[in-house]
mmCIF file of C-alpha atoms in Angstrom:
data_model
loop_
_atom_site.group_PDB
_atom_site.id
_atom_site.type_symbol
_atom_site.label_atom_id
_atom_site.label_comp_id
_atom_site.label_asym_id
_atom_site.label_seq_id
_atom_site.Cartn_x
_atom_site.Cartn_y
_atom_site.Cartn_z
ATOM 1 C CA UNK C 1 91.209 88.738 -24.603
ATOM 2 C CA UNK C 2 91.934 92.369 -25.697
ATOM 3 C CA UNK C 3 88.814 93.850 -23.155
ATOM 4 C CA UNK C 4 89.378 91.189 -20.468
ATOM 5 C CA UNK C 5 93.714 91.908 -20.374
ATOM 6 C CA UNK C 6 92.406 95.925 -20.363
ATOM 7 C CA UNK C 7 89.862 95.406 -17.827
ATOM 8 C CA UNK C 8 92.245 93.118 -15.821
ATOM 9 C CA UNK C 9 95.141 95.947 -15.893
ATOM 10 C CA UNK C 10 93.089 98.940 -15.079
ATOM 11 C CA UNK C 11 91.620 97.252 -11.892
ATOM 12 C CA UNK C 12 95.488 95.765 -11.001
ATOM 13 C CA UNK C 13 96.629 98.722 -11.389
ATOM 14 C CA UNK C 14 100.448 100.011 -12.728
ATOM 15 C CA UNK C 15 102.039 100.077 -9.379
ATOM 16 C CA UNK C 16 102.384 102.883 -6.989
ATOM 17 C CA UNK C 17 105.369 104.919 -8.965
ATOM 18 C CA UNK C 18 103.055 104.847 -12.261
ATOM 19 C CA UNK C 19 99.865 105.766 -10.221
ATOM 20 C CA UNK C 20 102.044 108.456 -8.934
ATOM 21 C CA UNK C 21 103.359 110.130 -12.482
ATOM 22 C CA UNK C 22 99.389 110.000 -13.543
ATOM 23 C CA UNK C 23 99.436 107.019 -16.159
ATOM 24 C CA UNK C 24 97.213 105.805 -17.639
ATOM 25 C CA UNK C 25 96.490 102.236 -19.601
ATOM 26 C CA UNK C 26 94.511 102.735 -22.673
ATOM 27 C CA UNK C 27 94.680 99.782 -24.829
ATOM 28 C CA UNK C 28 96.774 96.021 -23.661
ATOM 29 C CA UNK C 29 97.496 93.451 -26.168
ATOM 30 C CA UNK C 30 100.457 91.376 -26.534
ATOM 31 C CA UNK C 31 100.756 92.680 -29.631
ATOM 32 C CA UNK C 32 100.175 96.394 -28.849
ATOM 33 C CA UNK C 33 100.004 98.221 -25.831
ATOM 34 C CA UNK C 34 99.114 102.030 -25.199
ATOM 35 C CA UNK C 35 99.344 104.157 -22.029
ATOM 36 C CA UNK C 36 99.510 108.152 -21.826
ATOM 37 C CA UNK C 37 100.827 110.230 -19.206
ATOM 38 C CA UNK C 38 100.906 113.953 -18.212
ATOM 39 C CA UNK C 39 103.842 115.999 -18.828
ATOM 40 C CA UNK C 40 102.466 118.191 -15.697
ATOM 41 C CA UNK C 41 104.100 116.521 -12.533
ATOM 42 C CA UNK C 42 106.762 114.982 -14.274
ATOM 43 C CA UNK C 43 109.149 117.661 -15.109
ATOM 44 C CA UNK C 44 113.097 118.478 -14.550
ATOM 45 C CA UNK C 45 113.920 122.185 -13.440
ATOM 46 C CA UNK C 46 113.690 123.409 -17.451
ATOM 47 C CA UNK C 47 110.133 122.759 -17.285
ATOM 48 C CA UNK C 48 110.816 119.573 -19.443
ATOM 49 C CA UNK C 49 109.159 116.182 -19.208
ATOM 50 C CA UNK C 50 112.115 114.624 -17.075
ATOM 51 C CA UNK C 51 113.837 112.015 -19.186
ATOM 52 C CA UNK C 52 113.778 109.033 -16.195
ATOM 53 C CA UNK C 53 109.845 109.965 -16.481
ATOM 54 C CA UNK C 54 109.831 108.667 -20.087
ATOM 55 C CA UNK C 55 111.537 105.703 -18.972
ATOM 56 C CA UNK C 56 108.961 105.073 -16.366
ATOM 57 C CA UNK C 57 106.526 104.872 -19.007
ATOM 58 C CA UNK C 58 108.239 102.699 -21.319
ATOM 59 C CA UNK C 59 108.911 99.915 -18.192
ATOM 60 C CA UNK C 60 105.672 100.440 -17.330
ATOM 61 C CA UNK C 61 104.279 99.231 -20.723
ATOM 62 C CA UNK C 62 107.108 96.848 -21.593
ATOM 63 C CA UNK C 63 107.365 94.539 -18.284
ATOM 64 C CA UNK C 64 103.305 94.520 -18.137
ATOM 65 C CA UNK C 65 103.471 93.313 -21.871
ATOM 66 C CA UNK C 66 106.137 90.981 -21.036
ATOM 67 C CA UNK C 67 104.102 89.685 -17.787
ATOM 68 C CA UNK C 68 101.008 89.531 -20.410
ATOM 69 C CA UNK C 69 102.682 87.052 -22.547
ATOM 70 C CA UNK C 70 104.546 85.042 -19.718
ATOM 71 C CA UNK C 71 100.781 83.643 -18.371
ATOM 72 C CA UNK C 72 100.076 83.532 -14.809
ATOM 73 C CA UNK C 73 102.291 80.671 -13.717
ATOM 74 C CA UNK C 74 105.347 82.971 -14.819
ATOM 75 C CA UNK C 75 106.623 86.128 -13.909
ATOM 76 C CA UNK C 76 108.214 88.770 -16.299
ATOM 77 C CA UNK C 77 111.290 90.842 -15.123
ATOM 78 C CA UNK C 78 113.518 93.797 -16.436
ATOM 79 C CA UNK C 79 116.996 92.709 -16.908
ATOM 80 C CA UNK C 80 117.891 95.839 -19.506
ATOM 81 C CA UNK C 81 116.289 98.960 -20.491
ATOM 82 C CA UNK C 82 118.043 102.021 -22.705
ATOM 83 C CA UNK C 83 116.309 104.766 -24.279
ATOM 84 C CA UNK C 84 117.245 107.754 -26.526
ATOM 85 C CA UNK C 85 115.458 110.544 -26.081
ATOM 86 C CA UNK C 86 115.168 112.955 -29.146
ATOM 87 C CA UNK C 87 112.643 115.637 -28.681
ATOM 88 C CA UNK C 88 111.505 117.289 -25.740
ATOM 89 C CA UNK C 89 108.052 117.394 -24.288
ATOM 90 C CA UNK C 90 106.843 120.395 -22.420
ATOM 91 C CA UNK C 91 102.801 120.275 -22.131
ATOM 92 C CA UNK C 92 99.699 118.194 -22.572
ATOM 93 C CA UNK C 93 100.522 114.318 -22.697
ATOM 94 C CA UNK C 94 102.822 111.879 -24.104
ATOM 95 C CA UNK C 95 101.697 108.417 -25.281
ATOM 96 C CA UNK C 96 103.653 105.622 -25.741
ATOM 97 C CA UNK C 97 103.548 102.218 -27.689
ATOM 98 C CA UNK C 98 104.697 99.496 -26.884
ATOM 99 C CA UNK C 99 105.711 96.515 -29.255
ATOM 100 C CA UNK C 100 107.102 93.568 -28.846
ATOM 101 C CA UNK C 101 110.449 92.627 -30.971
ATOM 102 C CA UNK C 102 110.614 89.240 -29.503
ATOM 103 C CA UNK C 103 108.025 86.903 -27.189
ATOM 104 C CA UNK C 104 110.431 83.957 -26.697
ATOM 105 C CA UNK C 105 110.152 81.415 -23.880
ATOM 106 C CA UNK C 106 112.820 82.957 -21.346
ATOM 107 C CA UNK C 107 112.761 86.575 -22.840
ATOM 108 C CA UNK C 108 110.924 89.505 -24.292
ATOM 109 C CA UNK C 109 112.189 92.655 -25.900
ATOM 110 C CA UNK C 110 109.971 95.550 -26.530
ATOM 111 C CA UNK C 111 110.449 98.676 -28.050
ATOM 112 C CA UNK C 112 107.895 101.589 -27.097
ATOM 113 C CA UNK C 113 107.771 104.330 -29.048
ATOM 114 C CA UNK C 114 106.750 107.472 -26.993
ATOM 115 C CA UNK C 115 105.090 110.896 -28.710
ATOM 116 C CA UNK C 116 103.889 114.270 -28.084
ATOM 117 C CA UNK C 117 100.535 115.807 -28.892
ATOM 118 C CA UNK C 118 101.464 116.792 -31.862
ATOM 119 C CA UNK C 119 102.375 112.983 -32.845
ATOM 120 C CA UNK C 120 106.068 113.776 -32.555
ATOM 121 C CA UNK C 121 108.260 110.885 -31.509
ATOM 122 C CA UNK C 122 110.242 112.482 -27.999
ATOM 123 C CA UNK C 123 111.912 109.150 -27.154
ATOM 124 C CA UNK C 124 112.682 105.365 -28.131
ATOM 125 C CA UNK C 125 112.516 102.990 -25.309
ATOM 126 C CA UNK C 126 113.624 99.696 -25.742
ATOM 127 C CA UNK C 127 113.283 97.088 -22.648
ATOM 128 C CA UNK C 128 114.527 92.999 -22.304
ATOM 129 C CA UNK C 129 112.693 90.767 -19.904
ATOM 130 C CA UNK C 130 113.541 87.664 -18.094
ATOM 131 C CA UNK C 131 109.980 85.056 -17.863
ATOM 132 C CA UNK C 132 111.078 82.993 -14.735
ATOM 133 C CA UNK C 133 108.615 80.701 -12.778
ATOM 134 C CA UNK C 134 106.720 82.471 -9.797
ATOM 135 C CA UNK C 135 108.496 82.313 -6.436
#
């Protein structure tokens, strides 16, 4: 399951606003999931990694999760995200990992935990889903 949900993400794809901020899907379980993007590209005026830009990772990895564990006959949607951001990134890449807190029936939370280079935690992202049927 772990190659085949991988395989079947990187040839899906993350959408065209993840394609455009350069991430990238490196492992996809429902238990864990790992994706890294490029501080490069995705900065604010300071020459910071913008903080809506850590968010986009962190829904990104959350509602894919969620949509992981829903199956195919459901569909996984964001309903709430928040994130506290407490470090700031300025080069290289950030990663983030994503774990679930809860895989019920009608909703997920996640929290993804997203780090520097240097393995220093920048920001906390935590994400609720709604599983509905497919329209």
């Amino acid at each position: 399951m772990t190659e085949d949900a991988l395989a079947y993400v990187n040839e899906r794809g993350l959408g065209s606003l993840a394609e455009k901020m350069g991430i990238e899907m490196l492992e996809f379980t429902i238990e864990r999931a790992v994706a890294r993007m490029p501080v490069e590209g995705n900065t604010q005026p300071a020459d910071l990694l913008h903080g809506g830009a850590y968010v986009v990772l962190g829904e990104s990895l959350g509602s894919m999760s969620a949509n992981l564990h829903a199956g195919p006959d459901k569909l996984a949607v964001g309903i709430e995200i928040n994130a506290t951001h407490t470090r700031s990134a300025t080069s290289g890449y950030v990663t983030g990992v994503c774990t679930p807190i809860h895989l019920g029936r009608t909703l997920t939370t996640h929290e993804i935990a997203v780090s520097d280079d240097q393995g220093r935690r920048c920001s906390t992202i935590r994400i609720t889903n709604l599983i509905k049927d497919r329209p």
